[in-house]
PDB file of C-alpha atoms in Angstrom:
ATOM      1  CA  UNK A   1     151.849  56.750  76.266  1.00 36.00           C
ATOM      2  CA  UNK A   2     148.213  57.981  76.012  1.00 41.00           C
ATOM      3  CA  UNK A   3     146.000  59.854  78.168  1.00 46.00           C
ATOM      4  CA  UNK A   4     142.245  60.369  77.453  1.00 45.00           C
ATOM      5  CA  UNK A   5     140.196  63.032  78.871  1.00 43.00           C
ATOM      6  CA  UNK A   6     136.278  62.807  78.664  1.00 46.00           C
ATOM      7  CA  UNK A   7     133.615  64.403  80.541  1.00 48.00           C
ATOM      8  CA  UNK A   8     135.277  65.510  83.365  1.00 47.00           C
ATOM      9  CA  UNK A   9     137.179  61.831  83.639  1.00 50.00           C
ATOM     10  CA  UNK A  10     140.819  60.829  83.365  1.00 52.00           C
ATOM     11  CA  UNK A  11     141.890  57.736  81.616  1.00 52.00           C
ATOM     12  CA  UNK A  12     145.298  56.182  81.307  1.00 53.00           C
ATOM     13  CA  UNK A  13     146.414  53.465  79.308  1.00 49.00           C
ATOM     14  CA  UNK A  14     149.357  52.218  77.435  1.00 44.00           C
ATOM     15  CA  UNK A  15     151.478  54.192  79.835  1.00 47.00           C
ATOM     16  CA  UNK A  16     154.926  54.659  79.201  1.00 48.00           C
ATOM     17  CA  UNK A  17     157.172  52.377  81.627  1.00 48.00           C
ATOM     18  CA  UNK A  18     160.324  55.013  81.292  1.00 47.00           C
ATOM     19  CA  UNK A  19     159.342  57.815  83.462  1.00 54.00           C
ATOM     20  CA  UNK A  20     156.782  57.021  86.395  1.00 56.00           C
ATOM     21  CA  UNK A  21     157.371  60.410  87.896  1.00 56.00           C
ATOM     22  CA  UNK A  22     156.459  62.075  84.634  1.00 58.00           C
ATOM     23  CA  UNK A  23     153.475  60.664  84.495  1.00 55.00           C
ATOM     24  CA  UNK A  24     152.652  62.098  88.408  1.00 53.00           C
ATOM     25  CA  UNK A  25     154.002  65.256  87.094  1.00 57.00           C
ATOM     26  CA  UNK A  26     150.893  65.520  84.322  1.00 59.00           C
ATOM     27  CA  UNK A  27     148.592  64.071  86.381  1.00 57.00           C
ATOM     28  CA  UNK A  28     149.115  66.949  89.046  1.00 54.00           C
ATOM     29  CA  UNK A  29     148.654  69.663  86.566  1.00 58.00           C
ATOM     30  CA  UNK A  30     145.254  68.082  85.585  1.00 56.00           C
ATOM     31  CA  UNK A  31     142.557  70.054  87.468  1.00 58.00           C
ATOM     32  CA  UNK A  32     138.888  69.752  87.360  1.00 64.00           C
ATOM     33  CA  UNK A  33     138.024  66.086  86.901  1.00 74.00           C
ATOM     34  CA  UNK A  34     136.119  63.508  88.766  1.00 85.00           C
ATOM     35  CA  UNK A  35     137.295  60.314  87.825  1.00 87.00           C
ATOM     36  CA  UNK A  36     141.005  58.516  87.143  1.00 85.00           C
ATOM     37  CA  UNK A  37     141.537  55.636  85.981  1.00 87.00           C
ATOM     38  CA  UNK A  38     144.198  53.859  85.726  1.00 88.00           C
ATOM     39  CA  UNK A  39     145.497  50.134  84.694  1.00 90.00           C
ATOM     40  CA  UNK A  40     148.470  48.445  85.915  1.00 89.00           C
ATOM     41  CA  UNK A  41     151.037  50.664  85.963  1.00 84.00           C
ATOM     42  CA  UNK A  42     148.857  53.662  85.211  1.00 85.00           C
ATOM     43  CA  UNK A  43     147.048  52.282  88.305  1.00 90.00           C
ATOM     44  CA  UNK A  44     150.212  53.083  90.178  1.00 90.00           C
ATOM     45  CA  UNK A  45     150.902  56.372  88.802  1.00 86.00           C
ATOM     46  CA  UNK A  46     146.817  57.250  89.752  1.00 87.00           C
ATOM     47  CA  UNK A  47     147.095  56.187  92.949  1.00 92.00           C
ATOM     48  CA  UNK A  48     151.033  58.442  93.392  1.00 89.00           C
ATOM     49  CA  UNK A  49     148.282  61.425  91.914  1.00 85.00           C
ATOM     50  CA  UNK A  50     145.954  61.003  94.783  1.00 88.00           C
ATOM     51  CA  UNK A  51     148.501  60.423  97.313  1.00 89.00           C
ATOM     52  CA  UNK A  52     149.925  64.342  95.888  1.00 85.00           C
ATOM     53  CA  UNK A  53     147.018  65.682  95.851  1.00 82.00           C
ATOM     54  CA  UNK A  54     144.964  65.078  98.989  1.00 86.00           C
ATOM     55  CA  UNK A  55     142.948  68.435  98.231  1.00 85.00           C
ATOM     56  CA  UNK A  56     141.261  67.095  94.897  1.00 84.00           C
ATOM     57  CA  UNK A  57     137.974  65.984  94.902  1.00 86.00           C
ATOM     58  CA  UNK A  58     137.948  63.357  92.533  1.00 88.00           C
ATOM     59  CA  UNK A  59     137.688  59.073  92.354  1.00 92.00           C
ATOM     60  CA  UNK A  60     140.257  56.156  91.527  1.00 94.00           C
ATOM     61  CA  UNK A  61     138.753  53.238  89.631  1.00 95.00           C
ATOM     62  CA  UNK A  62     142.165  51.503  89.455  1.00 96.00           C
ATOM     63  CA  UNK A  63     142.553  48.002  87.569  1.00 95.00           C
ATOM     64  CA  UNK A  64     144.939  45.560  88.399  1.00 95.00           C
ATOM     65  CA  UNK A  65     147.479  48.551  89.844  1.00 94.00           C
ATOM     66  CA  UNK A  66     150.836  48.056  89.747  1.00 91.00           C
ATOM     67  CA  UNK A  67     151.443  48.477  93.715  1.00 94.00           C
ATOM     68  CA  UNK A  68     154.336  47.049  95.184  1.00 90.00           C
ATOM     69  CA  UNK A  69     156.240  47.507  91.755  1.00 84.00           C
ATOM     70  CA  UNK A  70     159.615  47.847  93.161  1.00 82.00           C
ATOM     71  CA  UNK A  71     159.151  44.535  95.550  1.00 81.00           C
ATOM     72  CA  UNK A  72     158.601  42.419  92.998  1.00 71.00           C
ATOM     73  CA  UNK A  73     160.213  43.722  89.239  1.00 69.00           C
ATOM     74  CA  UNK A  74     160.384  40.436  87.274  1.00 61.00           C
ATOM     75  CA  UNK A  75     161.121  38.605  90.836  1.00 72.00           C
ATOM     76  CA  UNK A  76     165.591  39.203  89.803  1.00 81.00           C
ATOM     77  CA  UNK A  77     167.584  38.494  92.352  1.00 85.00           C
ATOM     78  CA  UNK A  78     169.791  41.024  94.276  1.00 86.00           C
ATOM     79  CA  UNK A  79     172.876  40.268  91.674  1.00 91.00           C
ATOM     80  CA  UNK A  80     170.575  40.957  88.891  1.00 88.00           C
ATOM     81  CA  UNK A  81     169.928  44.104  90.314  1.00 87.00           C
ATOM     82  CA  UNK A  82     173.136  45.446  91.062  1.00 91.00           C
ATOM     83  CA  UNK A  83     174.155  44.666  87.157  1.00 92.00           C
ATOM     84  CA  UNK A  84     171.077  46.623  86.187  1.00 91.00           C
ATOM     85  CA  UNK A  85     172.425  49.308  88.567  1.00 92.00           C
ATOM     86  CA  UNK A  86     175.899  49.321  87.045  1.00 94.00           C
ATOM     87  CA  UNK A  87     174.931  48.736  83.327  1.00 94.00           C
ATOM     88  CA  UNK A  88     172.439  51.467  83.744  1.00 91.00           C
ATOM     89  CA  UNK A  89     169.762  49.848  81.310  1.00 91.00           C
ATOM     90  CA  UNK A  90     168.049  46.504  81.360  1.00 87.00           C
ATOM     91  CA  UNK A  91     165.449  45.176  78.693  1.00 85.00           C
ATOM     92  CA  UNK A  92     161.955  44.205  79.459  1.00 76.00           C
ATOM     93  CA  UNK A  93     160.154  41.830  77.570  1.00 72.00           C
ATOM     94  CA  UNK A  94     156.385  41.121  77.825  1.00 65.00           C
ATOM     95  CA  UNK A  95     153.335  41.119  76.396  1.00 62.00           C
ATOM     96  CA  UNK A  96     154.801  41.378  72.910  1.00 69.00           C
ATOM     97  CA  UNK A  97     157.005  44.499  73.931  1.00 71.00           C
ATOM     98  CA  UNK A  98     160.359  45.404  74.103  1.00 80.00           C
ATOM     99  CA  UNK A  99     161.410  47.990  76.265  1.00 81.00           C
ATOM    100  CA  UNK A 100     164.963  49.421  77.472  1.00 85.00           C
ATOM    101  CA  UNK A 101     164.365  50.557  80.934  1.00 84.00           C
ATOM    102  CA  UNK A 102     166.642  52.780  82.882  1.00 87.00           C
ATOM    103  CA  UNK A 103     167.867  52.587  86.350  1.00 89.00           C
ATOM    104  CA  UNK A 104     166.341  55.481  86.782  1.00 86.00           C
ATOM    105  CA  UNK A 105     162.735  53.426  86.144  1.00 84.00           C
ATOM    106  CA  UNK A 106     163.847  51.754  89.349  1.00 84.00           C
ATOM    107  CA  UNK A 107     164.837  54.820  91.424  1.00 85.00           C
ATOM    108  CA  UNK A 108     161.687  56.188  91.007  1.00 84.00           C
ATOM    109  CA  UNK A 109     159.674  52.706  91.492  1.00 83.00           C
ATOM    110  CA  UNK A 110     161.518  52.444  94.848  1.00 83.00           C
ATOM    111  CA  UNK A 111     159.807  55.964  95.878  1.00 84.00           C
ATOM    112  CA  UNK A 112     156.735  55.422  94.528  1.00 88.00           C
ATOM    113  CA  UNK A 113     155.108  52.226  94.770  1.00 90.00           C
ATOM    114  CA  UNK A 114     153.228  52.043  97.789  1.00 93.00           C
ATOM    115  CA  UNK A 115     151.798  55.473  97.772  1.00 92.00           C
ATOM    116  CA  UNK A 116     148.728  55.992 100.273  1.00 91.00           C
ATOM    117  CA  UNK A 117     145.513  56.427  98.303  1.00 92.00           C
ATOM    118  CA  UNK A 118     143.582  59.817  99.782  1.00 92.00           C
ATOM    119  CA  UNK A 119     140.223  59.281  97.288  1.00 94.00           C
ATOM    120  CA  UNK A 120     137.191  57.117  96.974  1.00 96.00           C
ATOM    121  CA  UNK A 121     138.905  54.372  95.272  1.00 97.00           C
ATOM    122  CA  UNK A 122     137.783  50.879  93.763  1.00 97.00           C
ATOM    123  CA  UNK A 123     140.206  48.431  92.806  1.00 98.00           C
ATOM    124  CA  UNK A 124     139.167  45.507  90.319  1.00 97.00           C
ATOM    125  CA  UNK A 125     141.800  43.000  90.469  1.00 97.00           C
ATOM    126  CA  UNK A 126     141.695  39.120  88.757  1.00 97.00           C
ATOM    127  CA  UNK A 127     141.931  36.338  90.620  1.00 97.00           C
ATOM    128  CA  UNK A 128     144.170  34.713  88.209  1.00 96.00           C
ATOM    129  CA  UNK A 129     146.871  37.740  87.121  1.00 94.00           C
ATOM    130  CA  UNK A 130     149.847  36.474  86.891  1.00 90.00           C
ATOM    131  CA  UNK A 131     152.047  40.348  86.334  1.00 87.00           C
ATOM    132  CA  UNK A 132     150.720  42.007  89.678  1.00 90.00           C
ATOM    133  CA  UNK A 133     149.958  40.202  92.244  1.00 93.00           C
ATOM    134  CA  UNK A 134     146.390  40.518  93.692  1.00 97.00           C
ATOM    135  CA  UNK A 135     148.370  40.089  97.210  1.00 96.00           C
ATOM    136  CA  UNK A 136     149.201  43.782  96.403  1.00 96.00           C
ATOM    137  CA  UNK A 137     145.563  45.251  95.969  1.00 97.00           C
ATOM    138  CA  UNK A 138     144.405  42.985  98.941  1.00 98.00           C
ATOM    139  CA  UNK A 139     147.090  45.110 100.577  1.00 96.00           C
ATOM    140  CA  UNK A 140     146.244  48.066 100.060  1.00 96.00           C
ATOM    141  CA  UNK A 141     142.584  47.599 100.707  1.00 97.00           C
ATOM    142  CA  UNK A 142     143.405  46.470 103.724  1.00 96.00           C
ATOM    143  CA  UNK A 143     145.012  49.617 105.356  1.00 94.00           C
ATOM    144  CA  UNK A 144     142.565  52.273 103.928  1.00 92.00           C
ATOM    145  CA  UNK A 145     138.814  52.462 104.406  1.00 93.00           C
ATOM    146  CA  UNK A 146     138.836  54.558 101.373  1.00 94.00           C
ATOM    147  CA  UNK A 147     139.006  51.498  99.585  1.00 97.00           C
ATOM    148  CA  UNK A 148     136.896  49.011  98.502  1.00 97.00           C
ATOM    149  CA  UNK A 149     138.556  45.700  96.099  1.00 98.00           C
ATOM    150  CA  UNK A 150     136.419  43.951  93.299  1.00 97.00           C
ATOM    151  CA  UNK A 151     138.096  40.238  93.191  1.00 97.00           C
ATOM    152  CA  UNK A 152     137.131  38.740  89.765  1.00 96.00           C
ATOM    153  CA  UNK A 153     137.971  35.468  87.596  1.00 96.00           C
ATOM    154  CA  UNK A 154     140.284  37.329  85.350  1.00 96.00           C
ATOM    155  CA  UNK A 155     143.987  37.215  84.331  1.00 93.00           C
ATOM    156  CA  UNK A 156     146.615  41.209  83.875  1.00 91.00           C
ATOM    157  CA  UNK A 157     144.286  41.890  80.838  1.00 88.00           C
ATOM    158  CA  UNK A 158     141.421  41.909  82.901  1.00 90.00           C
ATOM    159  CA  UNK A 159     138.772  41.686  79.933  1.00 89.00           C
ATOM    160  CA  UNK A 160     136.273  40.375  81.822  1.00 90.00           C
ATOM    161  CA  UNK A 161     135.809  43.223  83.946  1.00 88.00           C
ATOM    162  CA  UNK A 162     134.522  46.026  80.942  1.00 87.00           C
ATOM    163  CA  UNK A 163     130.857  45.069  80.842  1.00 89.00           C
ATOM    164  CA  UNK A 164     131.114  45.717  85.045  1.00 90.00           C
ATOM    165  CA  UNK A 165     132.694  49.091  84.569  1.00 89.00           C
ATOM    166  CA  UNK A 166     129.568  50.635  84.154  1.00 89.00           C
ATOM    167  CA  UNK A 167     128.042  49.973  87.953  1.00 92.00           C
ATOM    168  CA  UNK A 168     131.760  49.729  89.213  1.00 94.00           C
ATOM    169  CA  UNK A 169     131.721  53.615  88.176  1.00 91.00           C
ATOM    170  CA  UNK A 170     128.279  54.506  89.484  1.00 91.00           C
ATOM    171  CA  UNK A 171     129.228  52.408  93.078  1.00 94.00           C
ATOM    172  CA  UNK A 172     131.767  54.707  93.238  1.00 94.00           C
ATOM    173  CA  UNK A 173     130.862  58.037  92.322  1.00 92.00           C
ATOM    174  CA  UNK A 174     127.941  58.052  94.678  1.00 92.00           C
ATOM    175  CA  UNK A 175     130.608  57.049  97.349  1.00 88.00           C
TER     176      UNK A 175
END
């Protein structure tokens, strides 16, 4: 789990799937930035920030966020769940990971992933991701003015969004 902080601007990547609320946790003790951004499920745990910390002055590039996380884990049915409740662990598998996750990765997923966004936030989602949903971004652009989603011809990875990052970040910083 990695967090890089440059000029005044918060990045997350290769976040940690165990502890969602840690992540929160750090981000709230962060001060003095102007920029977050977060992919997938460092998306999410951007987006839980903001929702925290409604006094902050600062912007939400998110790509391909994890919203909706708890709705839709891996699409297992309701008996799948209740032996990942009772066995206390289940193991993810995905791009070339391995991961034990805890029940507790679920607990906090059921709190946490529809938080409201209160910042200037742009969303660049792919058209063709095939982990999150872009039904979940549309979503969430859809109830808040405060933000505005980027639709492009890109799968989870989103690759073909870096050489756009550039005037995605200087659309929203003068927002």
């Amino acid at each position: 789990s990695e967090m890089c902080i440059r000029d005044r601007m918060l990045i997350l990547h290769d976040l940690d799937h165990q502890d969602l609320e840690c992540k929160d946790n750090c981000l709230l003790k962060i001060h003095d930035f102007d920029l977050v951004i977060g992919s997938s499920m460092g998306g999410l745990a951007a987006a839980n920030a903001s929702s925290m910390r409604r006094d902050s002055d600062f912007r939400l590039l998110l790509i391909a966020p994890a919203f909706g996380l708890s709705d839709s884990w891996e699409g297992l049915s309701e008996d799948e769940l209740a032996d990942w409740k009772n066995s206390g662990v289940r193991t993810y598998r995905g791009f070339e990971l391995e991961i034990d996750l805890d029940w507790s990765f679920m607990e906090a997923a059921e709190s946490m992933s529809w938080p409201e966004v209160a910042h200037h936030t742009t969303i660049v989602h792919g058209s063709k991701d095939d982990v999150v949903s872009l039904s979940v971004s549309e979503t969430v652009s859809s109830i808040s003015e405060m933000v505005e989603l980027v639709v492009i011809d890109d799968g989870h990875r989103m690759k073909k969004c870096l050489p756009k990052l550039e005037s995605l970040v200087s659309d929203l910083m003068s927002r």
